[in-house]
PDB file of C-alpha atoms in Angstrom:
ATOM      1  CA  GLU M   5     -23.525 -14.728   4.490  1.00 71.00           C
ATOM      2  CA  ALA M   6     -20.276 -14.689   6.124  1.00 82.00           C
ATOM      3  CA  GLU M   7     -20.329 -12.470   9.247  1.00 93.00           C
ATOM      4  CA  VAL M   8     -17.762 -11.394  11.743  1.00 97.00           C
ATOM      5  CA  ALA M   9     -18.561 -13.245  15.229  1.00 97.00           C
ATOM      6  CA  GLN M  10     -18.113 -11.628  18.611  1.00 97.00           C
ATOM      7  CA  SER M  11     -18.904 -12.694  21.928  1.00 97.00           C
ATOM      8  CA  PRO M  12     -20.204 -12.228  24.549  1.00 97.00           C
ATOM      9  CA  ARG M  13     -22.860  -9.587  23.375  1.00 96.00           C
ATOM     10  CA  TYR M  14     -23.008  -7.627  26.827  1.00 97.00           C
ATOM     11  CA  LYS M  15     -20.575  -7.801  29.603  1.00 97.00           C
ATOM     12  CA  ILE M  16     -20.942  -6.335  33.064  1.00 98.00           C
ATOM     13  CA  THR M  17     -18.118  -6.366  35.374  1.00 97.00           C
ATOM     14  CA  GLU M  18     -16.620  -4.847  38.540  1.00 97.00           C
ATOM     15  CA  LYS M  19     -13.800  -2.451  38.493  1.00 97.00           C
ATOM     16  CA  SER M  20     -10.463  -4.205  39.046  1.00 97.00           C
ATOM     17  CA  GLN M  21     -11.545  -7.585  37.776  1.00 97.00           C
ATOM     18  CA  ALA M  22     -10.484  -9.054  34.325  1.00 98.00           C
ATOM     19  CA  VAL M  23     -12.825  -9.377  31.211  1.00 98.00           C
ATOM     20  CA  ALA M  24     -12.004 -11.286  27.947  1.00 98.00           C
ATOM     21  CA  PHE M  25     -13.787 -10.463  24.467  1.00 97.00           C
ATOM     22  CA  TRP M  26     -13.431 -13.149  21.427  1.00 98.00           C
ATOM     23  CA  CYS M  27     -13.843 -12.370  17.895  1.00 98.00           C
ATOM     24  CA  ASP M  28     -13.777 -14.917  14.839  1.00 97.00           C
ATOM     25  CA  PRO M  29     -13.503 -13.027  11.444  1.00 97.00           C
ATOM     26  CA  ILE M  30     -14.949 -14.005   8.191  1.00 96.00           C
ATOM     27  CA  SER M  31     -12.900 -17.076   6.831  1.00 94.00           C
ATOM     28  CA  GLY M  32      -9.847 -16.017   4.708  1.00 93.00           C
ATOM     29  CA  HIS M  33      -9.565 -12.638   6.079  1.00 95.00           C
ATOM     30  CA  ALA M  34      -5.974 -11.971   6.798  1.00 94.00           C
ATOM     31  CA  THR M  35      -6.775  -8.534   8.472  1.00 94.00           C
ATOM     32  CA  LEU M  36      -8.439  -8.426  11.710  1.00 95.00           C
ATOM     33  CA  TYR M  37      -9.125  -5.123  14.045  1.00 96.00           C
ATOM     34  CA  TRP M  38     -10.114  -4.495  17.193  1.00 97.00           C
ATOM     35  CA  TYR M  39     -11.981  -0.753  17.925  1.00 97.00           C
ATOM     36  CA  ARG M  40     -13.253   0.681  21.121  1.00 98.00           C
ATOM     37  CA  GLN M  41     -16.315   2.945  20.566  1.00 97.00           C
ATOM     38  CA  ILE M  42     -17.510   5.190  23.265  1.00 95.00           C
ATOM     39  CA  LEU M  43     -21.051   6.299  23.392  1.00 91.00           C
ATOM     40  CA  GLY M  44     -21.670   9.318  20.830  1.00 89.00           C
ATOM     41  CA  GLN M  45     -18.303   8.897  19.337  1.00 93.00           C
ATOM     42  CA  GLY M  46     -16.629   7.153  16.443  1.00 94.00           C
ATOM     43  CA  PRO M  47     -14.749   4.059  16.999  1.00 96.00           C
ATOM     44  CA  GLU M  48     -10.828   4.308  17.629  1.00 95.00           C
ATOM     45  CA  LEU M  49      -8.397   1.497  16.854  1.00 94.00           C
ATOM     46  CA  LEU M  50      -7.165  -0.560  19.617  1.00 97.00           C
ATOM     47  CA  VAL M  51      -5.000  -3.011  17.770  1.00 96.00           C
ATOM     48  CA  GLN M  52      -4.574  -4.431  14.081  1.00 94.00           C
ATOM     49  CA  PHE M  53      -3.474  -7.943  13.103  1.00 95.00           C
ATOM     50  CA  GLN M  54      -2.066  -9.220   9.943  1.00 93.00           C
ATOM     51  CA  ASP M  55      -2.514 -12.879  10.287  1.00 94.00           C
ATOM     52  CA  GLU M  56      -0.936 -13.772  13.785  1.00 94.00           C
ATOM     53  CA  SER M  57       1.115 -10.462  13.491  1.00 94.00           C
ATOM     54  CA  VAL M  58       0.515  -7.110  15.218  1.00 94.00           C
ATOM     55  CA  VAL M  59       0.551  -4.289  12.801  1.00 92.00           C
ATOM     56  CA  ASP M  60      -0.547  -1.559  14.683  1.00 91.00           C
ATOM     57  CA  ASP M  61      -0.842  -1.286  18.579  1.00 94.00           C
ATOM     58  CA  SER M  62       0.218   2.178  19.286  1.00 92.00           C
ATOM     59  CA  GLN M  63      -3.273   2.908  20.706  1.00 92.00           C
ATOM     60  CA  LEU M  64      -3.864  -0.102  23.226  1.00 96.00           C
ATOM     61  CA  PRO M  65      -3.248   0.958  26.531  1.00 94.00           C
ATOM     62  CA  LYS M  66      -0.907  -2.009  27.244  1.00 93.00           C
ATOM     63  CA  ASP M  67      -0.382  -1.610  30.984  1.00 96.00           C
ATOM     64  CA  ARG M  68      -3.832  -3.092  31.119  1.00 97.00           C
ATOM     65  CA  PHE M  69      -4.870  -4.372  27.449  1.00 98.00           C
ATOM     66  CA  SER M  70      -3.556  -7.426  25.513  1.00 97.00           C
ATOM     67  CA  ALA M  71      -4.594  -8.832  22.304  1.00 97.00           C
ATOM     68  CA  GLU M  72      -3.578 -12.349  20.445  1.00 96.00           C
ATOM     69  CA  ARG M  73      -4.502 -13.890  17.527  1.00 96.00           C
ATOM     70  CA  LEU M  74      -2.261 -17.145  18.063  1.00 85.00           C
ATOM     71  CA  LYS M  75      -3.086 -18.997  14.663  1.00 88.00           C
ATOM     72  CA  GLY M  76      -4.014 -16.190  12.518  1.00 87.00           C
ATOM     73  CA  VAL M  77      -7.968 -16.866  12.898  1.00 93.00           C
ATOM     74  CA  ASP M  78      -9.637 -16.025  15.968  1.00 96.00           C
ATOM     75  CA  SER M  79      -8.711 -13.451  17.965  1.00 98.00           C
ATOM     76  CA  THR M  80      -8.826 -12.409  22.133  1.00 98.00           C
ATOM     77  CA  LEU M  81      -9.074  -9.061  23.742  1.00 98.00           C
ATOM     78  CA  LYS M  82      -8.442  -9.080  27.422  1.00 98.00           C
ATOM     79  CA  ILE M  83      -8.515  -6.009  30.184  1.00 98.00           C
ATOM     80  CA  GLN M  84      -6.959  -6.718  33.399  1.00 97.00           C
ATOM     81  CA  PRO M  85      -7.899  -4.821  35.699  1.00 97.00           C
ATOM     82  CA  ALA M  86     -10.849  -3.241  34.056  1.00 97.00           C
ATOM     83  CA  GLU M  87     -11.570   0.507  35.096  1.00 97.00           C
ATOM     84  CA  LEU M  88     -14.698   2.476  35.125  1.00 97.00           C
ATOM     85  CA  GLY M  89     -13.446   4.509  31.944  1.00 96.00           C
ATOM     86  CA  ASP M  90     -13.555   0.939  29.769  1.00 97.00           C
ATOM     87  CA  SER M  91     -17.032   1.042  29.698  1.00 97.00           C
ATOM     88  CA  ALA M  92     -17.528   1.136  25.886  1.00 97.00           C
ATOM     89  CA  MET M  93     -18.797  -0.918  22.903  1.00 97.00           C
ATOM     90  CA  TYR M  94     -15.492  -3.322  21.712  1.00 98.00           C
ATOM     91  CA  LEU M  95     -15.759  -3.816  18.006  1.00 97.00           C
ATOM     92  CA  CYS M  96     -14.152  -6.404  15.856  1.00 97.00           C
ATOM     93  CA  ALA M  97     -13.655  -6.184  12.141  1.00 96.00           C
ATOM     94  CA  SER M  98     -12.056  -8.116   9.496  1.00 95.00           C
ATOM     95  CA  SER M  99     -10.959  -7.602   5.758  1.00 93.00           C
ATOM     96  CA  VAL M 100      -9.150  -9.909   3.067  1.00 92.00           C
ATOM     97  CA  THR M 101      -6.477  -7.310   3.279  1.00 84.00           C
ATOM     98  CA  GLY M 102      -5.408  -4.183   4.996  1.00 76.00           C
ATOM     99  CA  LYS M 103      -6.598  -2.181   1.905  1.00 79.00           C
ATOM    100  CA  ALA M 104      -9.945  -3.774   1.419  1.00 85.00           C
ATOM    101  CA  GLU M 105     -13.752  -3.404   2.543  1.00 89.00           C
ATOM    102  CA  ALA M 106     -13.902  -4.075   6.415  1.00 92.00           C
ATOM    103  CA  PHE M 107     -16.809  -5.785   7.889  1.00 95.00           C
ATOM    104  CA  PHE M 108     -18.003  -5.566  11.703  1.00 96.00           C
ATOM    105  CA  GLY M 109     -19.407  -7.861  13.919  1.00 96.00           C
ATOM    106  CA  GLN M 110     -22.044  -7.038  16.414  1.00 95.00           C
ATOM    107  CA  GLY M 111     -19.820  -5.663  19.074  1.00 96.00           C
ATOM    108  CA  THR M 112     -19.564  -6.434  22.939  1.00 97.00           C
ATOM    109  CA  ARG M 113     -20.756  -3.852  25.189  1.00 97.00           C
ATOM    110  CA  LEU M 114     -18.845  -3.700  28.386  1.00 98.00           C
ATOM    111  CA  THR M 115     -20.068  -2.134  31.405  1.00 97.00           C
ATOM    112  CA  VAL M 116     -17.526  -1.629  34.348  1.00 98.00           C
ATOM    113  CA  VAL M 117     -19.396  -1.063  37.812  1.00 97.00           C
TER     114      VAL M 117
ATOM    115  CA  LYS L  27      -2.432  12.527  11.808  1.00 84.00           C
ATOM    116  CA  GLN L  28      -5.394  12.117   9.765  1.00 91.00           C
ATOM    117  CA  GLU L  29      -8.775  13.758  11.118  1.00 94.00           C
ATOM    118  CA  VAL L  30     -11.985  13.033   9.919  1.00 96.00           C
ATOM    119  CA  THR L  31     -14.941  15.082  10.392  1.00 97.00           C
ATOM    120  CA  GLN L  32     -18.815  14.689  10.022  1.00 97.00           C
ATOM    121  CA  ILE L  33     -21.278  17.377   9.509  1.00 93.00           C
ATOM    122  CA  PRO L  34     -23.919  17.966  10.544  1.00 93.00           C
ATOM    123  CA  ALA L  35     -23.702  15.673  13.942  1.00 95.00           C
ATOM    124  CA  ALA L  36     -27.683  15.211  13.838  1.00 96.00           C
ATOM    125  CA  LEU L  37     -30.075  15.519  11.341  1.00 96.00           C
ATOM    126  CA  SER L  38     -34.165  15.081  11.191  1.00 97.00           C
ATOM    127  CA  VAL L  39     -36.092  15.286   8.165  1.00 97.00           C
ATOM    128  CA  PRO L  40     -39.620  14.138   7.290  1.00 97.00           C
ATOM    129  CA  GLU L  41     -40.047  10.697   5.458  1.00 97.00           C
ATOM    130  CA  GLY L  42     -39.473  11.225   1.462  1.00 97.00           C
ATOM    131  CA  GLU L  43     -36.567  13.948   1.270  1.00 97.00           C
ATOM    132  CA  ASN L  44     -33.638  13.716  -0.288  1.00 97.00           C
ATOM    133  CA  LEU L  45     -30.608  14.292   2.088  1.00 96.00           C
ATOM    134  CA  VAL L  46     -26.779  14.619   2.046  1.00 96.00           C
ATOM    135  CA  LEU L  47     -24.338  13.831   4.999  1.00 97.00           C
ATOM    136  CA  ASN L  48     -20.782  15.257   4.597  1.00 97.00           C
ATOM    137  CA  CYS L  49     -17.532  13.872   5.530  1.00 98.00           C
ATOM    138  CA  SER L  50     -14.384  15.641   5.354  1.00 98.00           C
ATOM    139  CA  PHE L  51     -10.624  14.564   6.081  1.00 97.00           C
ATOM    140  CA  THR L  52      -7.256  16.180   6.234  1.00 96.00           C
ATOM    141  CA  ASP L  53      -4.760  13.978   4.355  1.00 92.00           C
ATOM    142  CA  SER L  54      -5.530  13.254   0.861  1.00 91.00           C
ATOM    143  CA  ALA L  55      -3.335  10.365   0.697  1.00 91.00           C
ATOM    144  CA  ILE L  56      -5.824   7.548   1.165  1.00 92.00           C
ATOM    145  CA  TYR L  57      -6.638   4.121   0.246  1.00 91.00           C
ATOM    146  CA  ASN L  58     -10.436   4.252   0.039  1.00 94.00           C
ATOM    147  CA  LEU L  59     -13.265   5.390   2.251  1.00 96.00           C
ATOM    148  CA  GLN L  60     -16.112   3.337   3.557  1.00 96.00           C
ATOM    149  CA  TRP L  61     -19.366   4.693   4.738  1.00 98.00           C
ATOM    150  CA  PHE L  62     -21.221   2.541   7.657  1.00 97.00           C
ATOM    151  CA  ARG L  63     -24.546   2.291   9.063  1.00 97.00           C
ATOM    152  CA  GLN L  64     -24.927   1.786  13.101  1.00 96.00           C
ATOM    153  CA  ASP L  65     -28.310   1.022  14.920  1.00 95.00           C
ATOM    154  CA  PRO L  66     -28.313   1.684  18.328  1.00 92.00           C
ATOM    155  CA  GLY L  67     -26.417  -0.656  20.427  1.00 89.00           C
ATOM    156  CA  LYS L  68     -25.035  -2.618  17.398  1.00 91.00           C
ATOM    157  CA  GLY L  69     -22.128  -3.102  15.369  1.00 92.00           C
ATOM    158  CA  LEU L  70     -21.357  -1.135  11.848  1.00 95.00           C
ATOM    159  CA  THR L  71     -23.002  -2.203   8.387  1.00 95.00           C
ATOM    160  CA  SER L  72     -21.054  -1.235   5.628  1.00 94.00           C
ATOM    161  CA  LEU L  73     -22.892   0.439   2.817  1.00 97.00           C
ATOM    162  CA  LEU L  74     -20.517   1.892   0.455  1.00 96.00           C
ATOM    163  CA  LEU L  75     -16.687   1.770  -0.321  1.00 95.00           C
ATOM    164  CA  ILE L  76     -15.203   4.016  -2.586  1.00 95.00           C
ATOM    165  CA  GLN L  77     -11.414   3.378  -3.717  1.00 93.00           C
ATOM    166  CA  SER L  78      -8.971   6.149  -4.035  1.00 92.00           C
ATOM    167  CA  SER L  79      -9.249   6.115  -7.926  1.00 92.00           C
ATOM    168  CA  GLN L  80     -13.059   6.149  -7.883  1.00 94.00           C
ATOM    169  CA  ARG L  81     -15.421   9.148  -7.658  1.00 95.00           C
ATOM    170  CA  GLU L  82     -18.758   7.770  -6.705  1.00 95.00           C
ATOM    171  CA  GLN L  83     -20.341   4.493  -5.876  1.00 96.00           C
ATOM    172  CA  THR L  84     -24.128   3.741  -5.874  1.00 97.00           C
ATOM    173  CA  SER L  85     -26.308   1.166  -4.182  1.00 96.00           C
ATOM    174  CA  GLY L  86     -30.118   1.468  -4.292  1.00 97.00           C
ATOM    175  CA  ARG L  87     -31.256   4.497  -3.131  1.00 97.00           C
ATOM    176  CA  LEU L  88     -27.581   5.490  -1.523  1.00 98.00           C
ATOM    177  CA  ASN L  89     -25.075   7.270  -3.862  1.00 98.00           C
ATOM    178  CA  ALA L  90     -21.692   8.183  -2.083  1.00 97.00           C
ATOM    179  CA  SER L  91     -19.100  10.390  -3.923  1.00 97.00           C
ATOM    180  CA  LEU L  92     -15.214  11.005  -3.123  1.00 97.00           C
ATOM    181  CA  ASP L  93     -13.443  14.258  -4.047  1.00 96.00           C
ATOM    182  CA  LYS L  94      -9.726  13.344  -2.726  1.00 93.00           C
ATOM    183  CA  SER L  95      -8.481  16.389  -3.719  1.00 92.00           C
ATOM    184  CA  SER L  96     -10.428  18.683  -1.778  1.00 95.00           C
ATOM    185  CA  GLY L  97     -10.760  15.982   1.359  1.00 96.00           C
ATOM    186  CA  ARG L  98     -14.452  15.499   1.006  1.00 97.00           C
ATOM    187  CA  SER L  99     -17.039  12.631   0.635  1.00 97.00           C
ATOM    188  CA  THR L 100     -21.042  13.110   0.459  1.00 97.00           C
ATOM    189  CA  LEU L 101     -23.429  10.294   1.030  1.00 97.00           C
ATOM    190  CA  TYR L 102     -26.821  11.114  -0.909  1.00 97.00           C
ATOM    191  CA  ILE L 103     -29.839   9.478   0.602  1.00 98.00           C
ATOM    192  CA  ALA L 104     -32.712   9.363  -1.788  1.00 98.00           C
ATOM    193  CA  ALA L 105     -36.375   9.365  -1.109  1.00 97.00           C
ATOM    194  CA  SER L 106     -35.738   8.949   2.845  1.00 97.00           C
ATOM    195  CA  GLN L 107     -37.672   6.280   4.821  1.00 97.00           C
ATOM    196  CA  PRO L 108     -37.924   6.244   8.829  1.00 97.00           C
ATOM    197  CA  GLY L 109     -36.067   2.634   8.430  1.00 97.00           C
ATOM    198  CA  ASP L 110     -33.190   4.723   7.394  1.00 98.00           C
ATOM    199  CA  SER L 111     -33.019   6.071  10.809  1.00 98.00           C
ATOM    200  CA  ALA L 112     -29.449   5.168  12.167  1.00 98.00           C
ATOM    201  CA  THR L 113     -26.132   6.888  12.701  1.00 97.00           C
ATOM    202  CA  TYR L 114     -24.099   7.104   9.699  1.00 98.00           C
ATOM    203  CA  LEU L 115     -20.131   6.876  10.153  1.00 98.00           C
ATOM    204  CA  CYS L 116     -17.363   7.512   7.467  1.00 97.00           C
ATOM    205  CA  ALA L 117     -14.142   5.868   7.845  1.00 97.00           C
ATOM    206  CA  VAL L 118     -10.944   6.833   5.651  1.00 96.00           C
ATOM    207  CA  LEU L 119      -8.161   4.240   5.255  1.00 92.00           C
ATOM    208  CA  ASP L 120      -4.756   5.605   4.642  1.00 87.00           C
ATOM    209  CA  ASN L 121      -1.132   4.188   5.171  1.00 78.00           C
ATOM    210  CA  ASN L 122      -1.367   3.901   8.953  1.00 66.00           C
ATOM    211  CA  ASP L 123      -5.366   2.541   9.631  1.00 83.00           C
ATOM    212  CA  MET L 124      -8.878   3.177   9.200  1.00 90.00           C
ATOM    213  CA  ARG L 125      -9.986   6.080  11.064  1.00 93.00           C
ATOM    214  CA  PHE L 126     -13.714   7.293  11.701  1.00 96.00           C
ATOM    215  CA  GLY L 127     -15.704  10.368  11.996  1.00 96.00           C
ATOM    216  CA  ALA L 128     -17.901  10.597  15.105  1.00 96.00           C
ATOM    217  CA  GLY L 129     -21.013  10.149  12.706  1.00 97.00           C
ATOM    218  CA  THR L 130     -24.156  11.839  11.756  1.00 97.00           C
ATOM    219  CA  ARG L 131     -27.453  10.912  13.654  1.00 97.00           C
ATOM    220  CA  LEU L 132     -30.296  10.731  11.456  1.00 98.00           C
ATOM    221  CA  THR L 133     -33.985  10.510  12.012  1.00 98.00           C
ATOM    222  CA  VAL L 134     -36.510  10.079   9.375  1.00 98.00           C
ATOM    223  CA  LYS L 135     -39.890  11.133  10.710  1.00 97.00           C
ATOM    224  CA  PRO L 136     -43.161   9.248   9.147  1.00 95.00           C
TER     225      PRO L 136
END
């Protein structure tokens, strides 16, 4: 069964360092989402791609976060510099279109120390 | 701005009970509503997707209903089992994005 792949599963980094997460969506899925989930809360959208184009990045802290999906397939989310408040689960999801069922990866648990 | 609320925040039931989880949303102009399950430290597993034109969806012991006009959805779990223990999240897809509630943490006691 096709899955959304994310790596790494866990990441510990010191504050002010750079960190990057990778996501490979289900093959053929044009829409890709990055979400951040703080413990005990629901996921919050950071950025949404349709193919290689950004559809929504209104909640992305652009002073330190960046995201790209250069060939419209896999995607990278970067944080530079990391802050203590960035500690969270980072989830990637994909769907065939922006209106279809979304499938999530296992997430990357980030701890900033 | 779409607001999604899930009640209760936590629920503990004995094994075998039937239970209902609630999800409400403020803007009825939605494309679909999706229910997810999340185990501790893991990603989200899709359980059921209800299109805006549908009233309910069923999968095994799970049944989800949607009343778009009142901004409500329920997830019914029949004959609960300890393996159902997890956090259940609902997400609403509207014209802007997919917005989540904070979830209901379910514990099913043997």
